[in-house]
């Protein structure tokens, strides 16, 4: 291993490389051949979650005692995202890894009983978890969420709606943000709601992209949830949600980078093959300049992505930097995916081209997990402006 | 019961192999390598037999330079208990490899020698058979099913006429075919644990093996480029086209 090839990153060692080889193999065999069918079906098969768990992918970053895989840094999660992104189907990442945003609160603040019941089966791929924070009346404004949980003996009675919920149709366990206390950030709690609980219904949403990811609006109407399903202390949910957002933004940035890199590689390969007026497209200066511009922007994103992944791995929480990274990565993706489709020409407008799918799915990354505008406001505030 | 499993480092099956301009071989520098896929199947089978309690120890073995350590680490991540690295640079031909494996098999006192039926680099399909011949032990090649019990192995083989089942006494050589199993994905904890497992380094000299070049490769060339095909409209036209070329 040592000396076998020059190191390309100060952050990665042979373990990362060996792990990436296995993830890539999994994606090539278990995902790529089925993506179109899953996109048409509008959801991922449950079997995929079990296969991914068996391959050791779902538990990365979760504790070993719950069936997870302890990792020394966050690059392992990044590798999973990067390799899944090579399919071009962003919905695959969002939905297969929806526990990546739904389950951390259980990991950090759940009781051992809650972890055994709600986390272990998810890491084993037997159950699906979804996070439900956004409401029809507001997304990032978590402090003012309106879904109400009223205490009634040893239950909460939940009334309200959640929307844009990834894996929302299939999820067995919903990590649900509710108002248990006074208005504002000090009155928010997290509950786990099980599918099938009376008073909990859902309906699917049709989207521009991410077709293989089921997205739902959730309705709670007098839904009784045991108090024992509350994660952490009452009215202490706001911080857990905010911590989760930082993690989500880092992962969304990784997804945006990997999708942009895929667009670049696809366009370069196409430009080599495609002949126009008797010459390869790649010999045209206009195209060559597009490609190097794409590469320089993508590489800049990668440098900042890796640096922040390293910092987060070391326990830092650089909120402003993560917001700006998400914007840098997603705006780069919007530009790179647009150029990629342009290089492909008509072929890039057709279903079947990877760049077509990536292009169609750029907006969700610029909006989800905190819209670019919200990211800028939050960054400015965090920087003390 | 102990098994020895040979694992060869080959150019990855996804790589589009390029012939060197002087025809002396194929380009291997700067090209992705991985474990021979048939050897992965052999490793997987050994690990499954150990999980079923039919084997007690798995020793992976390879021949080659420093980079082969990566292949051994993969074998250890699969579930081999330890590994033997026969450190020799340069081209190793089937007979030389077989001599080395035979010597190691004897030294280890292993009851089963598992190998892929062939390696995807030279497709020689000889080494396993030669090991059996050198040691005068049984061989069951192209295995699509393997059962070990009471000093015997029952092996189903894929042969031209269908499936053949052999019962062989141990020790024996078993070479593995494509449909025997589907190798697992190596998990991160296993990849990490593999780094701590022991690798013993030996040479041909240590094993008393003489390296002999029995074969010389005179030339390596790329397959001829496929020429443009023709479309025929009817079966009759197809038959007469084949007849005119003397193919039927």
XYZ file of C-alpha atoms in Angstrom:
633
model
C 0.000 0.000 0.000
C 2.615 2.499 1.078
C 4.371 3.889 -1.937
C 1.977 2.135 -4.298
C 0.698 5.431 -5.627
C 1.171 9.082 -4.844
C -1.198 10.451 -2.222
C -3.815 12.735 -3.767
C -5.287 14.060 -0.547
C -3.870 14.860 2.866
C -7.109 13.634 4.448
C -7.422 10.148 2.975
C -5.499 6.950 3.626
C -5.646 3.397 2.263
C -8.670 2.556 4.439
C -10.677 5.247 2.691
C -9.493 3.949 -0.684
C -10.363 0.343 0.140
C -13.760 1.415 1.465
C -14.469 3.471 -1.655
C -13.717 0.448 -3.855
C -16.353 -1.552 -1.989
C -18.962 1.225 -2.089
C -18.361 1.691 -5.807
C -18.799 -2.028 -6.359
C -22.049 -1.949 -4.407
C -23.348 0.997 -6.412
C -22.368 -0.530 -9.764
C -24.012 -3.869 -8.978
C -26.943 -3.056 -6.753
C -27.985 0.462 -7.802
C -26.950 1.571 -11.290
C -28.769 -1.209 -13.187
C -32.052 -0.445 -11.375
C -32.129 3.339 -11.176
C -34.490 3.853 -14.102
C -36.941 1.301 -12.702
C -36.847 2.943 -9.277
C -37.315 6.375 -10.807
C -40.369 5.076 -12.651
C -41.711 3.394 -9.511
C -41.348 6.628 -7.541
C -39.619 4.931 -4.629
C -36.753 2.683 -3.627
C -37.421 -0.964 -2.784
C -37.076 -1.875 0.880
C -34.770 -4.660 -0.181
C -32.184 -2.039 -1.143
C -32.023 -0.783 2.448
C -31.319 -4.322 3.650
C -28.654 -4.841 0.999
C -26.995 -1.526 1.825
C -27.059 -2.412 5.518
C -25.559 -5.837 4.810
C -22.800 -4.162 2.835
C -22.098 -2.009 5.887
C -23.168 1.298 4.338
C -26.148 2.454 6.401
C -24.418 2.292 9.758
C -21.384 4.396 8.879
C -20.890 6.948 11.659
C -23.371 5.320 14.057
C -22.212 3.436 17.172
C -21.125 -0.160 16.842
C -23.272 -1.243 19.781
C -26.358 -0.386 17.705
C -25.127 -2.179 14.618
C -23.340 0.852 13.245
C -19.752 1.349 12.163
C -17.565 3.671 14.221
C -15.422 5.772 11.916
C -12.467 7.994 12.747
C -13.638 10.834 10.489
C -16.483 12.162 8.346
C -14.820 11.304 5.049
C -16.386 7.848 5.179
C -19.900 9.316 5.023
C -18.680 11.599 2.264
C -17.413 8.601 0.294
C -20.811 6.898 0.525
C -22.524 10.041 -0.785
C -19.940 10.584 -3.533
C -20.205 7.046 -4.836
C -24.009 6.964 -4.746
C -23.982 10.256 -6.670
C -22.215 8.543 -9.558
C -25.579 7.019 -10.506
C -26.734 10.612 -11.242
C -29.896 9.969 -9.203
C -29.919 12.395 -6.297
C -33.091 10.828 -4.970
C -31.161 7.640 -4.269
C -28.950 9.464 -1.782
C -31.773 11.446 -0.238
C -34.056 8.493 0.322
C -31.648 5.622 1.022
C -29.848 7.842 3.524
C -32.888 9.627 4.987
C -31.934 8.131 8.349
C -28.805 10.275 8.085
C -30.973 13.244 9.083
C -33.734 11.359 10.939
C -31.617 9.251 13.271
C -28.807 11.416 14.717
C -31.114 12.939 17.386
C -31.783 9.377 18.616
C -28.075 8.646 18.568
C -27.208 11.757 20.605
C -30.210 12.116 22.909
C -32.237 8.906 22.723
C -32.545 6.516 25.673
C -30.994 3.043 25.275
C -34.527 1.634 24.895
C -35.388 4.154 22.165
C -32.123 3.400 20.371
C -32.782 -0.338 20.406
C -36.325 0.119 19.215
C -36.055 2.944 16.682
C -32.414 3.090 15.594
C -31.082 -0.468 15.475
C -33.681 -1.765 12.936
C -33.034 1.288 10.746
C -29.280 0.671 10.689
C -30.028 -2.974 9.854
C -32.076 -1.824 6.838
C -35.239 -3.406 8.233
C -37.017 -0.141 8.940
C -36.998 3.290 7.289
C -36.703 6.582 9.137
C -37.645 10.093 8.042
C -37.176 13.535 9.554
C -40.185 15.852 9.635
C -39.507 19.475 10.482
C -40.759 21.588 7.555
C -44.407 22.662 7.596
C -46.653 24.115 4.906
C -46.276 27.466 6.671
C -42.487 27.471 7.045
C -39.280 25.516 6.528
C -36.189 27.041 8.025
C -38.168 29.005 10.604
C -37.969 26.126 13.068
C -38.446 28.368 16.103
C -41.967 29.165 14.903
C -43.184 25.727 13.882
C -46.856 25.154 14.567
C -47.468 21.403 14.811
C -48.763 21.131 18.326
C -48.213 18.300 20.844
C -50.499 18.646 23.840
C -49.765 16.521 26.890
C -52.585 14.167 27.923
C -51.484 11.764 30.662
C -48.672 9.591 29.382
C -49.321 10.630 25.770
C -48.909 13.653 23.562
C -51.805 14.503 21.281
C -50.318 15.793 18.023
C -52.130 18.081 15.577
C -50.601 19.680 12.495
C -48.925 19.079 9.123
C -45.445 18.478 7.797
C -44.433 18.686 4.156
C -41.585 17.956 1.710
C -40.726 14.941 3.878
C -38.126 12.696 2.232
C -38.958 8.971 2.547
C -42.192 10.260 4.040
C -44.419 7.707 2.315
C -42.395 4.658 3.237
C -41.021 5.677 6.635
C -41.772 3.417 9.596
C -40.475 5.946 12.111
C -40.900 9.703 11.813
C -38.603 11.945 13.828
C -41.138 14.713 14.287
C -40.532 18.276 15.429
C -43.483 19.556 17.491
C -44.384 22.459 19.706
C -44.751 21.289 23.287
C -44.181 24.616 24.994
C -44.291 28.363 24.624
C -43.793 30.138 21.259
C -40.217 30.373 20.030
C -37.205 28.116 20.058
C -37.622 27.114 23.705
C -40.866 25.262 23.075
C -39.829 22.670 20.506
C -39.519 18.925 21.120
C -38.773 15.853 19.017
C -41.026 12.781 19.039
C -40.796 9.459 17.244
C -44.090 8.626 15.556
C -44.610 5.136 14.238
C -46.350 4.411 10.957
C -49.846 3.143 11.598
C -50.443 5.293 14.642
C -54.106 6.364 14.537
C -54.468 9.995 13.487
C -51.337 9.920 11.304
C -51.900 9.905 7.524
C -49.820 10.932 4.528
C -50.047 11.740 0.848
C -47.389 11.646 -1.874
C -45.935 14.693 -3.648
C -44.869 14.787 -7.312
C -41.545 16.478 -7.984
C -39.343 17.940 -10.741
C -36.637 15.377 -9.966
C -35.528 12.938 -7.274
C -38.215 10.629 -8.648
C -36.946 7.507 -6.877
C -37.283 9.317 -3.563
C -40.770 9.248 -2.060
C -41.737 12.650 -0.715
C -44.841 13.258 1.361
C -47.058 15.601 3.239
C -47.818 14.191 6.687
C -51.049 14.918 8.553
C -51.470 14.582 12.301
C -55.005 14.764 13.585
C -55.395 13.966 17.262
C -52.501 11.533 16.881
C -51.605 10.015 20.271
C -47.873 9.454 20.765
C -46.509 7.962 24.014
C -44.444 10.393 26.084
C -41.773 7.657 26.121
C -41.267 8.397 22.395
C -39.925 11.881 23.100
C -36.243 12.251 22.232
C -34.393 14.105 24.977
C -35.937 16.571 27.399
C -39.204 18.391 26.723
C -38.746 21.704 24.901
C -35.065 20.914 24.190
C -35.528 19.890 20.537
C -34.377 23.102 18.858
C -30.634 22.577 19.359
C -30.825 18.974 18.142
C -32.537 20.177 14.953
C -29.942 22.902 14.431
C -27.043 20.470 14.945
C -28.688 18.195 12.421
C -28.850 21.001 9.862
C -25.072 21.508 9.995
C -24.556 17.851 9.270
C -27.165 17.863 6.516
C -25.566 20.877 4.824
C -22.175 19.225 4.759
C -23.700 16.128 3.155
C -25.693 18.205 0.641
C -22.498 20.013 -0.310
C -20.780 16.663 -0.833
C -23.691 15.544 -2.987
C -23.582 18.749 -5.032
C -19.829 18.441 -5.540
C -20.043 14.791 -6.591
C -22.889 15.539 -9.007
C -20.889 18.395 -10.534
C -17.832 16.163 -10.867
C -20.001 13.560 -12.610
C -21.270 16.224 -15.038
C -17.698 17.243 -15.798
C -16.546 13.674 -16.430
C -19.578 12.892 -18.569
C -19.172 16.065 -20.645
C -15.465 15.501 -21.163
C -16.040 11.935 -22.363
C -18.843 13.098 -24.639
C -16.779 15.952 -26.072
C -14.013 13.500 -26.959
C -16.384 11.226 -28.866
C -18.736 13.696 -30.467
C -17.764 14.951 -33.915
C -18.978 18.323 -35.158
C -18.141 19.614 -38.625
C -15.634 16.790 -38.977
C -13.704 17.330 -35.760
C -14.078 16.169 -32.162
C -16.101 18.618 -30.088
C -13.212 18.685 -27.628
C -10.992 20.370 -30.224
C -13.262 23.451 -30.163
C -11.922 26.257 -28.045
C -15.375 27.247 -26.796
C -15.872 23.740 -25.409
C -12.342 23.383 -24.046
C -12.780 26.625 -22.131
C -16.130 25.506 -20.763
C -14.565 22.291 -19.502
C -11.590 23.893 -17.771
C -13.877 26.484 -16.188
C -16.059 23.652 -14.899
C -13.028 21.854 -13.527
C -11.591 24.870 -11.761
C -14.884 25.612 -10.022
C -15.421 21.993 -9.048
C -11.904 21.687 -7.641
C -12.349 24.839 -5.555
C -15.536 23.402 -4.047
C -13.723 20.160 -3.293
C -10.917 21.942 -1.474
C -13.339 23.740 0.830
C -15.555 20.664 1.203
C -12.634 18.526 2.322
C -11.313 21.198 4.672
C -14.685 21.575 6.380
C -15.199 17.809 6.482
C -11.859 17.634 8.267
C -12.835 20.393 10.694
C -16.219 18.817 11.476
C -14.402 15.493 11.979
C -12.359 17.227 14.654
C -15.488 18.283 16.499
C -15.742 21.842 15.206
C -19.055 23.411 14.196
C -18.225 26.128 11.671
C -21.839 27.151 11.031
C -21.171 30.134 8.752
C -18.594 28.240 6.721
C -20.964 25.300 6.266
C -23.724 27.630 5.043
C -21.372 29.260 2.558
C -19.982 25.900 1.467
C -23.490 24.696 0.715
C -24.071 27.793 -1.404
C -20.727 27.488 -3.158
C -21.282 23.818 -3.934
C -24.887 24.121 -5.077
C -24.363 27.250 -7.170
C -21.368 25.546 -8.781
C -23.554 22.547 -9.526
C -26.227 24.743 -11.103
C -23.650 26.303 -13.382
C -21.715 23.107 -14.157
C -24.835 21.017 -14.839
C -26.114 23.738 -17.184
C -22.839 23.760 -19.103
C -22.803 19.969 -19.206
C -26.226 19.853 -20.852
C -25.038 22.574 -23.249
C -22.010 20.490 -24.247
C -24.234 17.453 -24.784
C -26.536 19.547 -26.950
C -29.709 17.738 -27.968
C -28.480 14.532 -26.364
C -28.360 16.328 -23.030
C -32.043 17.206 -23.282
C -33.053 13.588 -23.597
C -34.003 11.264 -20.775
C -31.238 8.710 -20.378
C -28.335 11.137 -20.237
C -26.948 11.409 -16.726
C -26.414 15.144 -17.152
C -30.094 15.581 -17.969
C -31.094 14.084 -14.634
C -28.483 16.013 -12.661
C -29.520 19.268 -14.337
C -33.177 18.613 -13.518
C -32.232 17.987 -9.889
C -29.969 20.962 -9.224
C -32.636 23.180 -7.694
C -33.516 20.838 -4.884
C -29.988 21.139 -3.531
C -30.070 24.943 -3.691
C -33.371 24.938 -1.792
C -33.443 21.880 0.490
C -31.619 21.880 3.816
C -31.850 25.680 3.870
C -32.322 27.804 0.747
C -29.317 29.790 -0.517
C -30.853 33.049 0.697
C -31.412 31.656 4.181
C -27.837 30.343 4.174
C -26.512 33.823 3.385
C -28.558 35.451 6.138
C -27.488 32.848 8.660
C -23.834 33.116 7.651
C -23.888 36.931 7.911
C -25.500 36.718 11.342
C -23.032 34.078 12.521
C -20.156 36.218 11.290
C -21.425 39.061 13.460
C -22.448 41.505 10.693
C -9.182 -28.106 8.972
C -6.970 -25.590 7.286
C -7.330 -24.142 3.778
C -4.785 -22.325 1.680
C -6.290 -19.841 -0.776
C -4.245 -18.316 -3.569
C -5.062 -14.751 -4.553
C -3.527 -13.064 -7.572
C -3.166 -9.369 -8.203
C -4.380 -8.637 -11.732
C -5.352 -5.639 -13.829
C -8.870 -4.716 -12.754
C -11.615 -6.208 -14.896
C -12.990 -2.745 -15.664
C -9.747 -1.525 -17.228
C -9.525 -1.412 -21.006
C -6.236 -3.251 -21.434
C -3.676 -1.661 -23.777
C -0.892 -3.539 -25.530
C 2.613 -2.067 -25.199
C 3.860 -0.525 -28.424
C 6.783 -2.992 -28.656
C 4.438 -5.994 -28.290
C 6.260 -7.240 -25.188
C 3.109 -7.355 -23.082
C 0.309 -5.143 -21.817
C 0.594 -1.857 -19.967
C 0.330 -2.444 -16.218
C 1.986 0.749 -14.932
C -0.455 3.278 -13.527
C -3.364 0.920 -14.158
C -5.887 -0.076 -11.505
C -5.312 -3.548 -10.107
C -7.491 -5.744 -7.939
C -7.864 -9.323 -6.779
C -8.543 -11.792 -9.588
C -12.354 -12.154 -9.542
C -12.187 -15.972 -9.564
C -9.899 -15.798 -6.527
C -12.465 -13.599 -4.783
C -14.913 -16.435 -5.319
C -12.376 -18.870 -3.850
C -11.914 -16.584 -0.816
C -15.657 -16.218 -0.370
C -16.153 -19.990 -0.472
C -13.419 -20.589 2.092
C -14.911 -17.966 4.403
C -18.399 -19.457 4.062
C -17.023 -22.924 4.882
C -15.297 -21.486 7.930
C -18.538 -19.775 8.998
C -20.252 -23.164 8.725
C -17.575 -24.684 10.949
C -16.076 -26.809 8.170
C -12.749 -24.996 8.211
C -10.823 -23.749 11.221
C -8.168 -21.639 9.531
C -7.816 -19.792 6.241
C -4.399 -18.777 4.973
C -4.237 -16.504 1.924
C -1.195 -16.706 -0.304
C 0.093 -14.626 -3.195
C 3.194 -14.314 -5.337
C 4.495 -10.945 -6.465
C 6.067 -7.638 -5.546
C 5.362 -5.163 -2.748
C 2.056 -4.063 -4.263
C 0.625 -7.536 -3.734
C 0.288 -6.690 -0.059
C -2.868 -4.780 -1.034
C -4.346 -7.994 -2.472
C -3.474 -9.884 0.699
C -5.097 -7.169 2.817
C -8.281 -7.653 0.783
C -8.081 -11.398 1.428
C -7.624 -10.719 5.151
C -10.626 -8.364 5.055
C -12.637 -11.178 3.449
C -11.833 -13.289 6.490
C -8.472 -15.009 6.006
C -6.759 -15.475 9.378
C -3.280 -14.756 8.105
C -1.380 -14.477 4.861
C 1.787 -15.582 3.160
C 3.462 -13.216 0.726
C 5.896 -14.940 -1.603
C 7.831 -11.838 -2.512
C 9.165 -12.178 -6.029
C 9.297 -9.511 -8.676
C 8.814 -10.149 -12.355
C 6.798 -12.591 -14.413
C 5.799 -15.824 -12.665
C 4.657 -18.652 -14.881
C 2.073 -21.282 -13.925
C 4.581 -24.038 -13.215
C 6.711 -21.827 -10.985
C 3.611 -20.612 -9.144
C 2.375 -24.192 -8.763
C 5.708 -25.317 -7.329
C 5.611 -22.499 -4.800
C 1.998 -23.176 -3.806
C 2.694 -26.926 -3.549
C 5.647 -26.245 -1.244
C 3.565 -23.878 0.898
C 0.646 -26.314 1.025
C 2.973 -29.056 2.258
C 4.657 -26.789 4.787
C 1.301 -25.558 6.133
C -0.261 -29.022 6.179
C -3.433 -27.516 4.704
C -6.157 -29.929 3.618
C -7.637 -27.821 0.861
C -6.019 -25.598 -1.724
C -8.527 -23.142 -3.134
C -7.801 -21.085 -6.231
C -9.794 -19.359 -8.923
C -10.117 -21.568 -11.989
C -7.989 -19.078 -13.850
C -6.672 -15.552 -13.539
C -8.160 -12.956 -15.848
C -4.749 -11.621 -16.910
C -3.281 -14.594 -18.797
C -6.297 -16.963 -18.545
C -3.816 -19.865 -18.293
C -6.095 -22.109 -16.214
C -3.162 -24.307 -15.218
C -1.869 -23.491 -11.758
C -4.432 -25.382 -9.665
C -4.134 -28.496 -11.781
C -0.328 -28.353 -11.610
C -0.375 -28.058 -7.813
C -2.444 -31.253 -7.650
C -0.129 -33.047 -10.054
C 3.045 -31.969 -8.247
C 1.720 -33.244 -4.914
C -0.100 -36.223 -6.430
C -3.359 -35.244 -4.714
C -6.922 -35.037 -5.983
C -8.227 -32.098 -7.958
C -11.747 -30.808 -8.557
C -11.761 -27.883 -10.939
C -14.474 -25.417 -12.079
C -16.439 -25.901 -8.850
C -19.999 -24.614 -8.752
C -20.738 -26.232 -5.366
C -18.399 -27.366 -2.601
C -19.132 -29.470 0.473
C -16.490 -30.550 2.969
C -17.108 -33.465 5.293
C -15.111 -36.110 7.087
C -11.886 -35.965 5.137
C -13.674 -35.700 1.814
C -14.887 -32.974 -0.474
C -17.944 -33.274 -2.653
C -17.600 -30.869 -5.544
C -20.074 -30.117 -8.299
C -18.229 -29.079 -11.465
C -19.406 -27.185 -14.480
C -18.403 -29.223 -17.515
C -19.406 -28.959 -21.158
C -22.076 -31.649 -20.850
C -23.647 -30.138 -17.739
C -22.843 -30.744 -14.102
C -20.541 -33.421 -12.767
C -20.236 -34.310 -9.092
C -16.945 -35.586 -7.748
C -16.105 -36.944 -4.351
C -12.422 -36.448 -3.649
C -10.207 -37.382 -0.736
C -8.445 -34.591 1.095
C -6.020 -33.007 0.735
C -7.271 -31.740 -2.591
C -7.115 -28.818 -4.970
C -10.416 -27.076 -5.671
C -10.624 -24.361 -8.316
C -13.650 -22.125 -8.335
C -15.966 -21.140 -11.177
C -18.105 -18.061 -11.645
C -21.403 -19.428 -10.335
C -20.094 -20.888 -7.071
C -21.046 -17.831 -5.048
C -21.289 -14.062 -5.105
C -18.424 -12.536 -3.128
C -19.480 -10.257 -0.288
C -18.842 -6.533 -0.010
C -15.946 -5.973 2.353
C -17.074 -3.975 5.347
C -15.108 -1.110 6.779
C -14.473 -2.765 10.190
C -13.107 -5.825 8.370
C -10.912 -3.633 6.169
C -9.530 -2.001 9.313
C -9.068 -5.288 11.194
C -7.227 -6.747 8.217
C -4.376 -4.321 8.791
C -3.592 -5.986 12.106
C -3.527 -9.552 10.805
C -0.101 -11.106 10.198
C 1.533 -11.420 6.790
C 4.543 -13.713 6.563
C 7.012 -12.887 3.812
C 8.973 -15.665 2.112
C 10.851 -16.129 -1.164
C 11.079 -18.919 -3.703
C 14.458 -19.770 -2.178
C 12.876 -20.150 1.295
C 10.386 -22.608 -0.187
C 13.066 -24.448 -2.162
C 11.430 -23.490 -5.429
C 13.370 -23.166 -8.605
C 12.127 -20.419 -10.877
C 12.212 -21.763 -14.370
C 11.044 -20.013 -17.499
C 9.395 -22.891 -19.255
C 7.501 -20.630 -21.627
C 8.581 -17.586 -23.554
C 6.075 -15.053 -24.786
C 7.073 -14.170 -28.316
C 4.551 -11.425 -28.979
C 1.514 -9.727 -27.488
C -0.922 -8.066 -29.851
C -4.341 -6.491 -29.632
C -7.271 -8.476 -31.040
C -8.008 -7.556 -34.670
C -10.470 -4.682 -34.996
C -13.980 -5.829 -35.804
C -14.799 -4.997 -39.383
C -18.100 -3.577 -40.437
C -20.965 -6.108 -40.583
C -23.676 -6.506 -43.206
C -27.416 -6.723 -42.732
C -29.259 -9.610 -44.357
C -33.001 -9.620 -44.989
C -33.860 -13.319 -44.836
C -32.613 -16.553 -43.309
C -31.880 -17.870 -46.793
C -29.687 -14.887 -47.490
C -27.887 -15.494 -44.186
C -27.285 -19.156 -44.991
C -25.984 -18.422 -48.455
C -23.719 -15.665 -47.095
C -22.280 -18.105 -44.546
C -21.895 -20.764 -47.245
C -20.094 -18.412 -49.575
C -17.575 -17.752 -46.806
C -17.245 -21.482 -46.196
C -18.491 -21.159 -42.603
C -21.279 -23.754 -42.823
